Coordinates of C-alpha atoms and ligand atoms in Angstrom, one line a residue:
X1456 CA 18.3 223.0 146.1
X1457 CA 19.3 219.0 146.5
X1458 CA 20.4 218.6 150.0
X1459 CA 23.6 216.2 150.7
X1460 CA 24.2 213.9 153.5
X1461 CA 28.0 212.6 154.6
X1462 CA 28.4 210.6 157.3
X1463 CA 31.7 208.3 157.6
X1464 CA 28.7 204.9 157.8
X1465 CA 27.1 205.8 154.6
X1466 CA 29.7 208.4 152.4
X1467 CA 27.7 211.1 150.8
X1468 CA 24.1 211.0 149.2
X1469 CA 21.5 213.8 148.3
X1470 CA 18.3 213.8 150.6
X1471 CA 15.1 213.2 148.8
X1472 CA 14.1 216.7 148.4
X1473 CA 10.1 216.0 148.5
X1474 CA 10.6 214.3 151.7
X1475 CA 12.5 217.5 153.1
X1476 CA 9.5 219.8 151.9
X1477 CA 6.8 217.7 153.4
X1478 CA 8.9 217.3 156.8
X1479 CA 9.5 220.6 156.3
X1480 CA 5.6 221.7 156.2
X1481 CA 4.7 218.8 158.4
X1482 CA 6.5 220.3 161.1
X1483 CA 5.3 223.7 163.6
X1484 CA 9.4 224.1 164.8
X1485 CA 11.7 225.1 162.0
X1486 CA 13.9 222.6 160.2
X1487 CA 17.0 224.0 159.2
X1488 CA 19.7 221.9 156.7
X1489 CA 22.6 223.0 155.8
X1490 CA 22.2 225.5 153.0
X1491 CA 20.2 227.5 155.7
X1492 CA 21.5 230.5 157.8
X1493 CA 20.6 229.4 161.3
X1494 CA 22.1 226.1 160.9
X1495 CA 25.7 226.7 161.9
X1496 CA 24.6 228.5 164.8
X1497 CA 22.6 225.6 165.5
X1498 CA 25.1 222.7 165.5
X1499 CA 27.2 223.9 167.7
X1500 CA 27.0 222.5 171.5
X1501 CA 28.2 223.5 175.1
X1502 CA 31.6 221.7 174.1
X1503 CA 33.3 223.9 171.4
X1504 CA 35.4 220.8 171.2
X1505 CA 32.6 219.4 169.1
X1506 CA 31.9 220.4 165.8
X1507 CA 29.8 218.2 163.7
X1508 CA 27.7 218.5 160.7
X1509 CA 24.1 217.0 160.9
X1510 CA 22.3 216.2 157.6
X1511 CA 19.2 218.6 159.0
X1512 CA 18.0 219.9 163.0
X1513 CA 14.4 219.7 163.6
X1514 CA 13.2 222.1 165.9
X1515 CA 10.6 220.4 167.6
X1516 CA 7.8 222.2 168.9
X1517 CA 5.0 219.4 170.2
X1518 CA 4.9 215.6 170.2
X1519 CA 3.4 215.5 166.8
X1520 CA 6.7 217.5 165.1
X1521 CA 9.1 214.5 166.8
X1522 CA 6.9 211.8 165.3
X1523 CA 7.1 213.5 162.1
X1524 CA 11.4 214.3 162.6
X1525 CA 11.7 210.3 163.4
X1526 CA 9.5 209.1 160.8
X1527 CA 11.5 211.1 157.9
X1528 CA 14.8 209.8 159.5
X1529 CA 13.3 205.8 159.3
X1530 CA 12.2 206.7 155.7
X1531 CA 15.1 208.7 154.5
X1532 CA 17.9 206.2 156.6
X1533 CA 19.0 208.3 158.7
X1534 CA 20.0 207.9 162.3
X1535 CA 18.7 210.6 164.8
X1536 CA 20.8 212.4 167.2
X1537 CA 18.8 214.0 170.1
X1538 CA 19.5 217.7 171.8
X1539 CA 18.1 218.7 174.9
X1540 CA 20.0 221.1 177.0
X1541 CA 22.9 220.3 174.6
X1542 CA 25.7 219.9 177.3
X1543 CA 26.4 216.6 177.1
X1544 CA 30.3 216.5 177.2
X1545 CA 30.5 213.7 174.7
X1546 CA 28.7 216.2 172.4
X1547 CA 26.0 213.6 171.6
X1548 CA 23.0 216.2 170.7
X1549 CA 25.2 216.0 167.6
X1550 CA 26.1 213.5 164.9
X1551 CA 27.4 214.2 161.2
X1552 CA 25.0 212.7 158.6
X1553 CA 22.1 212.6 160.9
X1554 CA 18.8 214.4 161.9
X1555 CA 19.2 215.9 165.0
X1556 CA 15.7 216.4 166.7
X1557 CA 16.1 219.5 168.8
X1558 CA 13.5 219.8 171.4
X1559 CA 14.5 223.2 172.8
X1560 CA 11.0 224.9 171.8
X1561 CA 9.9 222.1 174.0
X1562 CA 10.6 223.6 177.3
X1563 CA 7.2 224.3 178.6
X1564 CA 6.6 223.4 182.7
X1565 CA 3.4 223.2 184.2
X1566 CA 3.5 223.0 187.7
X1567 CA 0.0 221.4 190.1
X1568 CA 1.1 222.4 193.5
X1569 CA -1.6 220.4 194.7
X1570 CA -0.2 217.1 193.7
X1571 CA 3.2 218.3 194.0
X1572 CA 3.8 217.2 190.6
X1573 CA 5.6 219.0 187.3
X1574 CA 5.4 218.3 183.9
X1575 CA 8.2 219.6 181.4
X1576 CA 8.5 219.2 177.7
X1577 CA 11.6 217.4 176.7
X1578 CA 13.7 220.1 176.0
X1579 CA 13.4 222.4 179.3
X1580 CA 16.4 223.4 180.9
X1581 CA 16.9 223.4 184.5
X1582 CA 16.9 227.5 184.9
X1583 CA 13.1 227.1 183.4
X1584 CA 12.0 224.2 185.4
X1585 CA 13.3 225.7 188.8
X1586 CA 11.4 229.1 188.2
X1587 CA 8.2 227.4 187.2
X1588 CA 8.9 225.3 190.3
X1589 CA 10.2 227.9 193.1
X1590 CA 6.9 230.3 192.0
X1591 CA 5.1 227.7 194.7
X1592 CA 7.6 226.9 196.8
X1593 CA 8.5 223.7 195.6
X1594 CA 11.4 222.0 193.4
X1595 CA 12.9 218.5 192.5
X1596 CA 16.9 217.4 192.8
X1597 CA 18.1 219.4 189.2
X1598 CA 21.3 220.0 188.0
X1599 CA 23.7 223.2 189.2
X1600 CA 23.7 225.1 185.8
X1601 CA 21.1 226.2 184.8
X1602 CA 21.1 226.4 181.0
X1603 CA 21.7 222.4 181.0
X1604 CA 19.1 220.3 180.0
X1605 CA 16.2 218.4 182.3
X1606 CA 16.5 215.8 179.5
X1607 CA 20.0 214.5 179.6
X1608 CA 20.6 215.2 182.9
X1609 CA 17.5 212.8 183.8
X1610 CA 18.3 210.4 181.9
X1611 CA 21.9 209.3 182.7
X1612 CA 20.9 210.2 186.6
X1613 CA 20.9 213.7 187.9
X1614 CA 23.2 214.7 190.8
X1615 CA 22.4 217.9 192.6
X1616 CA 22.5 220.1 195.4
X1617 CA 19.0 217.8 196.8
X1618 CA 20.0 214.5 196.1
X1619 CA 21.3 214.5 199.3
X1620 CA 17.0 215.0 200.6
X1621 CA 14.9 213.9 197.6
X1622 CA 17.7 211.3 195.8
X1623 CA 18.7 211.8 192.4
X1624 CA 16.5 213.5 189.7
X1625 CA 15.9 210.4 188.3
X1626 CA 14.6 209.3 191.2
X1627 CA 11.9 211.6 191.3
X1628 CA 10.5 211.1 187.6
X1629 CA 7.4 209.7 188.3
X1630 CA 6.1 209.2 183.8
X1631 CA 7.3 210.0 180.6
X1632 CA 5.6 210.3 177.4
X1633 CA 8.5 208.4 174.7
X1634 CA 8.2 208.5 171.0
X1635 CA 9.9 205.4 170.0
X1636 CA 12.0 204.4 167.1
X1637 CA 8.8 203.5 165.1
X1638 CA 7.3 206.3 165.4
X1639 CA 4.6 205.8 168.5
X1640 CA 4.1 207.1 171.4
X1641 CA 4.3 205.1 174.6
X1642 CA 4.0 206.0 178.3
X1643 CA 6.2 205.5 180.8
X1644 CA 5.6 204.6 184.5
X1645 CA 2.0 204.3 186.2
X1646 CA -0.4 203.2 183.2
X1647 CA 2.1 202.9 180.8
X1648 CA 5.2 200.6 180.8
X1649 CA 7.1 200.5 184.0
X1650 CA 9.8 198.7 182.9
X1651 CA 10.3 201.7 180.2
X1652 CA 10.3 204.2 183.2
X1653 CA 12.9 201.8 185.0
X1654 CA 14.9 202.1 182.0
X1655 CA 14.6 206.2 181.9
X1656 CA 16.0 206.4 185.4
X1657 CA 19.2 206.6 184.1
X1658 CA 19.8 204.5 180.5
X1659 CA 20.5 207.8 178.7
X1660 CA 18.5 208.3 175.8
X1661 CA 18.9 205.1 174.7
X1662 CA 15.2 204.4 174.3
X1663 CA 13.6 207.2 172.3
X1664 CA 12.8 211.0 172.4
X1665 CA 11.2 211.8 175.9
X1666 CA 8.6 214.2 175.0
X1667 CA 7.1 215.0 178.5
X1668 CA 8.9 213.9 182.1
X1669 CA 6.3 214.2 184.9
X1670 CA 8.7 214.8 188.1
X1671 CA 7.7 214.5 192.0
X1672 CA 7.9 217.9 193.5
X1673 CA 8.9 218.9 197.6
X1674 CA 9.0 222.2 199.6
X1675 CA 12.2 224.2 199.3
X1676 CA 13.8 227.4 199.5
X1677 CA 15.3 229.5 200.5
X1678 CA 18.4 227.7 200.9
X1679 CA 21.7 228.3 202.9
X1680 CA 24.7 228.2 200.4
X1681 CA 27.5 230.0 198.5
X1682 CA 30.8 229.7 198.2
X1683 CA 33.8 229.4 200.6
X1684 CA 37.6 229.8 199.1
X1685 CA 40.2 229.1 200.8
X1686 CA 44.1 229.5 199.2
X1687 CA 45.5 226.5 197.0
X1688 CA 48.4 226.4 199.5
X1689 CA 45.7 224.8 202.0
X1690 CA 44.3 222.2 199.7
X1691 CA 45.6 219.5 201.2
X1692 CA 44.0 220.6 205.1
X1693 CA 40.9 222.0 203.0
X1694 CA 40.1 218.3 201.4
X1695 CA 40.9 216.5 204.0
X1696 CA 38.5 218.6 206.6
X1697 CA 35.9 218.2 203.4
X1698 CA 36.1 214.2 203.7
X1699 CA 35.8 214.4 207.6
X1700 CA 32.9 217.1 207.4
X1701 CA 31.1 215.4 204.6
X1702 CA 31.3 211.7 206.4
X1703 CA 29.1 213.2 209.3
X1704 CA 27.1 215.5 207.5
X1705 CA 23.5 215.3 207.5
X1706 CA 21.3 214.3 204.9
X1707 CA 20.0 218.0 204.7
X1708 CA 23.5 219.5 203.6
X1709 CA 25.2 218.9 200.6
X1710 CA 28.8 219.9 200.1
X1711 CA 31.2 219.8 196.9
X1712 CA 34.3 221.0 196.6
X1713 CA 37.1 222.2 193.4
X1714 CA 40.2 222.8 193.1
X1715 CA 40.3 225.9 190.3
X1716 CA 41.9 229.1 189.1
X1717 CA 39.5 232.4 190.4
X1718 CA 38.7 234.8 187.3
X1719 CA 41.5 237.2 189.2
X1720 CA 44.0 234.4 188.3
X1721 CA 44.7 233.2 192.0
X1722 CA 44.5 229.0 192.2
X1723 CA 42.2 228.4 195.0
X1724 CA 39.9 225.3 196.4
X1725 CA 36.2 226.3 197.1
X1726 CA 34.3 224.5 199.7
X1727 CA 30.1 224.7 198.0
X1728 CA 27.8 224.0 200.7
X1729 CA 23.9 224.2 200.2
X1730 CA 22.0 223.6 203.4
X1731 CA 18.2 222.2 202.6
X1732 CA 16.4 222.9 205.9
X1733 CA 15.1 225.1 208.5
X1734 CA 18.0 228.4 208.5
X1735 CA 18.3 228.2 211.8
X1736 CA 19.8 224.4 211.7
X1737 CA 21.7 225.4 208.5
X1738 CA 23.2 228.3 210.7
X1739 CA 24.6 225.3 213.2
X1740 CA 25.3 222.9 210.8
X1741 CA 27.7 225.7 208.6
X1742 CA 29.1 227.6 211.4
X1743 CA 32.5 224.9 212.0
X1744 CA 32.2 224.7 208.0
X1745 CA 32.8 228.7 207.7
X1746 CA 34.8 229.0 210.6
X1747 CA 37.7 226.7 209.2
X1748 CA 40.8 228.0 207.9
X1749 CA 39.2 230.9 208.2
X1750 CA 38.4 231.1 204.5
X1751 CA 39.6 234.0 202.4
X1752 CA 36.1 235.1 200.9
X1753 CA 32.6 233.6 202.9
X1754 CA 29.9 234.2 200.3
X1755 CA 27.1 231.8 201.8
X1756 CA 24.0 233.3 202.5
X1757 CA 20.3 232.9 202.8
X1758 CA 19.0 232.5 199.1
X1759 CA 16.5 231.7 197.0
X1760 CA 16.7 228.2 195.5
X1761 CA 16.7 229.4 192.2
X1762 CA 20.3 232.0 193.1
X1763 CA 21.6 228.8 194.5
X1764 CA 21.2 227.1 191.2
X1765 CA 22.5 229.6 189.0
X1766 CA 25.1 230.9 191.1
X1767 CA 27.9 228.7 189.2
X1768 CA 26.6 229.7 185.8
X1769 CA 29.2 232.2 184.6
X1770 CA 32.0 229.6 185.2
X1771 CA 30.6 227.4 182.7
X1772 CA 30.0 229.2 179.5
X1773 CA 29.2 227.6 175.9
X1774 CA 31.7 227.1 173.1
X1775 CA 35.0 226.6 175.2
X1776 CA 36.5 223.4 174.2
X1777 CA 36.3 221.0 177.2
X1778 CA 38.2 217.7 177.7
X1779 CA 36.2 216.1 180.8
X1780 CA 36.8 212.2 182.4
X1781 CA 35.7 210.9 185.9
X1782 CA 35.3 208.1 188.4
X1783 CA 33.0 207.5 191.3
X1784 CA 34.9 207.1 194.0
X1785 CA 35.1 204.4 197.3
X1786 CA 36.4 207.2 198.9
X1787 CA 39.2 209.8 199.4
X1788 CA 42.0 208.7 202.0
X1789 CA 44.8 211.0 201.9
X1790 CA 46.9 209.1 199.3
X1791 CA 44.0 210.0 196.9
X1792 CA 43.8 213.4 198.5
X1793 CA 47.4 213.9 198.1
X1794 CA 47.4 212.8 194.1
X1795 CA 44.7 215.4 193.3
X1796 CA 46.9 218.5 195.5
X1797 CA 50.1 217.3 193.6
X1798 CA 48.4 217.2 189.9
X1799 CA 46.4 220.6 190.6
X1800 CA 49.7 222.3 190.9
X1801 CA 50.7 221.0 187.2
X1802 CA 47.3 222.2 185.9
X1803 CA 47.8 223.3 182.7
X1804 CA 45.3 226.0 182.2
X1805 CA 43.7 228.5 184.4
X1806 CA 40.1 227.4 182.8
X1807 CA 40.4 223.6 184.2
X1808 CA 39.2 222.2 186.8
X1809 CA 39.0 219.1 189.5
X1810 CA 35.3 218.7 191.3
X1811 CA 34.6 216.4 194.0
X1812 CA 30.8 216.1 194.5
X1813 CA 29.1 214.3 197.8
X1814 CA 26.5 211.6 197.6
X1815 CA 25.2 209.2 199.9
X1816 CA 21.7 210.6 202.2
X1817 CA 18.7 209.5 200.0
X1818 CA 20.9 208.5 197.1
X1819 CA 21.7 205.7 199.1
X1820 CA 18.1 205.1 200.9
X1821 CA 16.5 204.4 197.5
X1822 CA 16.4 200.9 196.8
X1823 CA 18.6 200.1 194.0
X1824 CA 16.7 197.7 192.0
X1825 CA 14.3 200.7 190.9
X1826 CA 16.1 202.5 188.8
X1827 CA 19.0 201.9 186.4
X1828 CA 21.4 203.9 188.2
X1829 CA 23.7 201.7 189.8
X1830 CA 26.1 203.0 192.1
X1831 CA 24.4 204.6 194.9
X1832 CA 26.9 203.4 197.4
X1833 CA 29.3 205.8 195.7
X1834 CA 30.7 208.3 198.4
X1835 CA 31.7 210.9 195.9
X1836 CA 32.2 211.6 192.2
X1837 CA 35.1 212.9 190.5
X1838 CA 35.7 214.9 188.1
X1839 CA 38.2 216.1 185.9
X1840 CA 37.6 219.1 183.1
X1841 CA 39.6 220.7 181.6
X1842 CA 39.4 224.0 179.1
X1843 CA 41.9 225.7 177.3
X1844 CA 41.5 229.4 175.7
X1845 CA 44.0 228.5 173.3
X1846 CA 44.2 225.7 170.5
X1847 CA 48.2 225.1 171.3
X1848 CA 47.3 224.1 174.8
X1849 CA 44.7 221.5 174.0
X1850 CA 47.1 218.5 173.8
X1851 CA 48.4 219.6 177.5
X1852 CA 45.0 220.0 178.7
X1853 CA 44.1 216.6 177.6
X1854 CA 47.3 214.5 179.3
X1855 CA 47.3 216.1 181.9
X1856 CA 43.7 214.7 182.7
X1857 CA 44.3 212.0 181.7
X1858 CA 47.2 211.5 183.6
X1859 CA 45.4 212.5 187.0
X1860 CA 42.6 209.8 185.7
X1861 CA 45.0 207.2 185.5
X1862 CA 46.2 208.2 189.0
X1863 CA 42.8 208.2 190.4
X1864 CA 42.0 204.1 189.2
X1865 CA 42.9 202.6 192.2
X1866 CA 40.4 204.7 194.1
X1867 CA 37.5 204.3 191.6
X1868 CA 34.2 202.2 191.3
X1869 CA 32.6 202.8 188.1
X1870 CA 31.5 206.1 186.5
X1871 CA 28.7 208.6 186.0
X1872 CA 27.2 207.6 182.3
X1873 CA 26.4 211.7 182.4
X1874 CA 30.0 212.4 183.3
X1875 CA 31.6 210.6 180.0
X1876 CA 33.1 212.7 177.7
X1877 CA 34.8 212.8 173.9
X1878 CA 37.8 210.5 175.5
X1879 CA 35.7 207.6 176.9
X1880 CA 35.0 204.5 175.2
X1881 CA 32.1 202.1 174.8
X1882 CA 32.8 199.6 178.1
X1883 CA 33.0 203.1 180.0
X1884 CA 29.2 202.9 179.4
X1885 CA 28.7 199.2 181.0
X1886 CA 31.2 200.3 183.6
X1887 CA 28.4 202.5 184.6
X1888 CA 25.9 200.2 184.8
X1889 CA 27.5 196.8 186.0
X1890 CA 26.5 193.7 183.9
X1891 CA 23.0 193.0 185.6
X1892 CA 21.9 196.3 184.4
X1893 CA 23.4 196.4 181.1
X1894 CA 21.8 193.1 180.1
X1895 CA 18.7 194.5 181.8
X1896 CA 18.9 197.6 179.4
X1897 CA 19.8 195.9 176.6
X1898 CA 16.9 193.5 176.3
X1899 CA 15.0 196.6 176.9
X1900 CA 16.6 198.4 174.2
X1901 CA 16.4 195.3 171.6
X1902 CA 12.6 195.8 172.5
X1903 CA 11.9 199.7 172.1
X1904 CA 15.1 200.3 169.6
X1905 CA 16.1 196.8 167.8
X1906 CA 17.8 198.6 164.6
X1907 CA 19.9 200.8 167.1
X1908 CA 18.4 204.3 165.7
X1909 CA 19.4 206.5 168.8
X1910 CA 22.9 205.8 168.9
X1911 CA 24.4 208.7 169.1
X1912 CA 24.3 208.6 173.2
X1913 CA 26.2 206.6 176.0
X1914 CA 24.8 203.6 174.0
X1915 CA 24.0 200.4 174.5
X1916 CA 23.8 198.4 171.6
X1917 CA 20.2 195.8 171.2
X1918 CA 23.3 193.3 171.1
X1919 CA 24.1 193.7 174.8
X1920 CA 28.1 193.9 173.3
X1921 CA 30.3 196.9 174.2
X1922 CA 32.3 196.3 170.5
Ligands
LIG1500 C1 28.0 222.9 182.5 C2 27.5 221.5 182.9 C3 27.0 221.3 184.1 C4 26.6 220.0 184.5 N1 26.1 219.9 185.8 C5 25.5 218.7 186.1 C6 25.0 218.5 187.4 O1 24.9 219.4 188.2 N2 24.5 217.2 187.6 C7 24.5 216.2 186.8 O2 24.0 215.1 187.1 N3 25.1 216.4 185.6 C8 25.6 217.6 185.2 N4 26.1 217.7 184.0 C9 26.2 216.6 183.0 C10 24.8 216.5 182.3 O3 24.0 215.7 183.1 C11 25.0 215.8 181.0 O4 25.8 216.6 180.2 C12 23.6 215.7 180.3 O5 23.7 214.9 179.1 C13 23.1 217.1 179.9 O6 21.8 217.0 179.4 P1 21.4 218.0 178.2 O7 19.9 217.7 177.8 O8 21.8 219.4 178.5 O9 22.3 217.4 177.0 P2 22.2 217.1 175.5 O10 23.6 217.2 175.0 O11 21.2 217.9 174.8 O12 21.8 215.6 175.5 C14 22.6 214.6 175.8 C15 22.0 213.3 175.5 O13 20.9 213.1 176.3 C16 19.8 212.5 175.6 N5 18.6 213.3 175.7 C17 18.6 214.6 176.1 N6 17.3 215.0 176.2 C18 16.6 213.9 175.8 C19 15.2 213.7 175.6 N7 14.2 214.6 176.0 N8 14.8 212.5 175.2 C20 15.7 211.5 174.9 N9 17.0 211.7 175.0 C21 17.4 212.9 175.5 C22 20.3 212.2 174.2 O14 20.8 210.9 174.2 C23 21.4 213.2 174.1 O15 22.3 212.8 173.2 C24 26.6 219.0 183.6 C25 27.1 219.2 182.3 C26 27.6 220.4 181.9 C27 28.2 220.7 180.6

């Protein structure tokens, strides 16, 4: 059967058939295009918000089978979309019209506790990595749900509960193994190009498919951390004792807090701490953290790493449809404090939410010319994400973040190129680079990706222009 591709560049065109077979046979993953049974199922993304219609998904199973997916794409004209963990907010893992190499049956992790070093196949997820990891003890700074992907997150950065100890995830990647535009495959980093690797810690995928990351590993676990939830009637004593707590805090402890709506329907403001360190020190460090207010519900406790990095996981399910902008911030006097309390109580559905995440520690310690990452003086990160159960409240949902985004300008510095969704455009992606580094990257890009090929990601064009 002849196989059509529509994508709004091109119009509509049928696929040369042949070319489908061979890829088809070529590849050990399964490729599925649209007149197949798994491929709805397979378009769809962590943001139900997204629905797109590919021209065919590769399922990439070894380095080989994404050579072979990019290859067909550069012979057939099509541009490739790339899906990790698929939770990128924007949707990018996937593009009408094009292929969209899917590396999830790439999520192997092979641990040498020795060296302290991992090595992950470009589609593992976080959950996968941190078991693999924890079975010796050891783990990298990884993102706090589990099912996202170690490929995104990576790429664009990586905040978590360690960057506070071990900076950002990023940070950590010591190589990569990259199949590029053409169709070879480089190495990142020590041996291979380290201007590629530079480009890795944090240009998206702007660069190619990362086959292989090869992350630095350190001792951890177990962990003190949970939740704390105080009433929403205290938000505004709750944040403000979370900016003077988290000003002081030590690099071992990490601390985030939301304003949200618990699954019994009551609006409350969480204080989630996650103490890296001996227990004893994380018993000191919590005790005037747990003591305040006192909270309504103390769940923190002595835990595996792994709980710690799962434990949000049922508050962020697949398929929802999810409306998400944010800043960095300078800070958070009370004006900024106050703006957040006053637009939490006009929150227009019980499934959004407002997250402020602490940086600073080793985020800040790592020198800032080694990585593409920008803002490490950034004390915090914002953001703004909102859900609705019900079609008729989307256009709600969406002002009202909006609205509390506008509000939050005069406190911002940038943004987190992982934290841009559907709403944000193009100079939101040089925003998150400042214009050093968005030059830097796109003279790197003009070299690894000149015809733009991998565009569907917080691009930046070979051009250097934000259009
Ligand atoms: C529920 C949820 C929780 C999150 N928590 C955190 C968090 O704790 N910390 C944090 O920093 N961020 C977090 N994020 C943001 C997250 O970092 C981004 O959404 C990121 O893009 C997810 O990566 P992914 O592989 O799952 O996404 P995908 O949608 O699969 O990929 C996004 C883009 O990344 C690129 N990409 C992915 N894998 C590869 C690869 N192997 N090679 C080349 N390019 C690749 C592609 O450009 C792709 O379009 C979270 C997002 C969600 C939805």
């Amino acid at each position: 059967m002849a196989i059509t591709v529509s994508s709004p560049g091109t119009g509509s065109r049928p696929l040369d058939t042949e070319a489908v077979r061979a890829l088809r046979t070529a590849l050990r993953g399964e490729l599925l295009t649209p007149d197949h049974a798994g491929y709805d199922g397979a378009r769809r993304v962590w943001n139900g918000m997204v629905d797109r219609r590919p021209a065919a998904i590769a399922h990439c199973a070894e380095t080989a089978d994404v050579v072979a997916a990019v290859g067909f794409a550069r012979a057939q004209g099509l541009p490739v979309a790339v899906r990790g963990g698929g939770h990128s907010a924007a949707g990018h893992a996937v593009a009408d019209g094009a292929l969209v190499v899917d590396l999830s049956p790439m999520n192997d992790v092979q641990v040498d506790p020795g060296a302290r070093l991992a090595r992950a196949g470009g589609g593992a997820t976080w959950g996968r990595f941190d078991a693999a990891t924890q079975a010796h003890g050891l783990a990298t700074t990884g993102g706090a749900i589990s099912t996202t992907g170690i490929g995104g997150l990576t790429l664009g950065g990586g905040l978590g509960y360690l960057m506070r100890s071990y900076g950002l995830a990023c940070d950590n990647l010591a190589a990569a193994e990259v199949v590029t535009a053409d169709g070879r495959v480089v190495e990142a980093g020590e041996g291979g190009d380290a201007e590629l690797l530079w480009g890795l810690r944090g240009g998206g995928g702007n660069f190619g498919v990362v086959t292989r990351f090869d992350f630095r590993l350190h001792p951890v676990g177990p962990v003190l951390g949970g939740m704390l939830v105080h009433p929403a009637e205290r938000a505004p004593e709750v944040l403000r004792f979370y900016r003077d707590v988290t000003q002081l805090a030590p690099d071992a402890l990490s601390l985030f807090v939301a304003l949200l709506t618990s699954p019994e329907g009551m609006p409350i403001v969480a204080l989630i701490p996650v103490y890296n360190g001996p227990i004893e020190d994380g018993e000191r460090v919590l005790a005037p953290i747990r003591a305040f207010g006192p909270p309504l519900a103390d769940q923190v406790a002595v835990m595996p790493y792994t709980a710690v990095q799962s434990m949000l996981d049922a508050g962020f399910p697949s398929g929802l449809p999810v409306y998400w902008r944010s800043h960095f911030l300078n800070g958070i006097g009370d004006d900024a404090l106050d703006t957040i309390v006053a637009a939490f109580g006009r929150i227009g559905s019980p499934l959004s939410a407002v997250l402020i995440e602490h940086l600073g520690g080793a985020v800040g310690h790592v020198d800032r010319d080694s990585s593409a990452f920008d803002h490490r003086d950034a004390e915090y990160n914002l953001a703004i994400i909102s859900r609705w159960p019900d079609p008729a409240m989307a256009d709600g949902c969406i002002a009202w973040t909006r609205d509390l985004w506008d509000a939050m300008q005069p406190h911002a510095r940038g943004v987190y190129v992982n934290y841009l969704g559907v709403g944000d455009t193009p100079d939101r992606v040089r925003a998150a680079y400042g214009d050093a580094k968005y030059q830097r990257l796109a003279a790197l890009k003009a070299r690894y990706d000149p015809a733009n090929v991998f565009r569907f990601n917080q691009n930046i064009p070979p051009s250097g222009d934000t259009g």
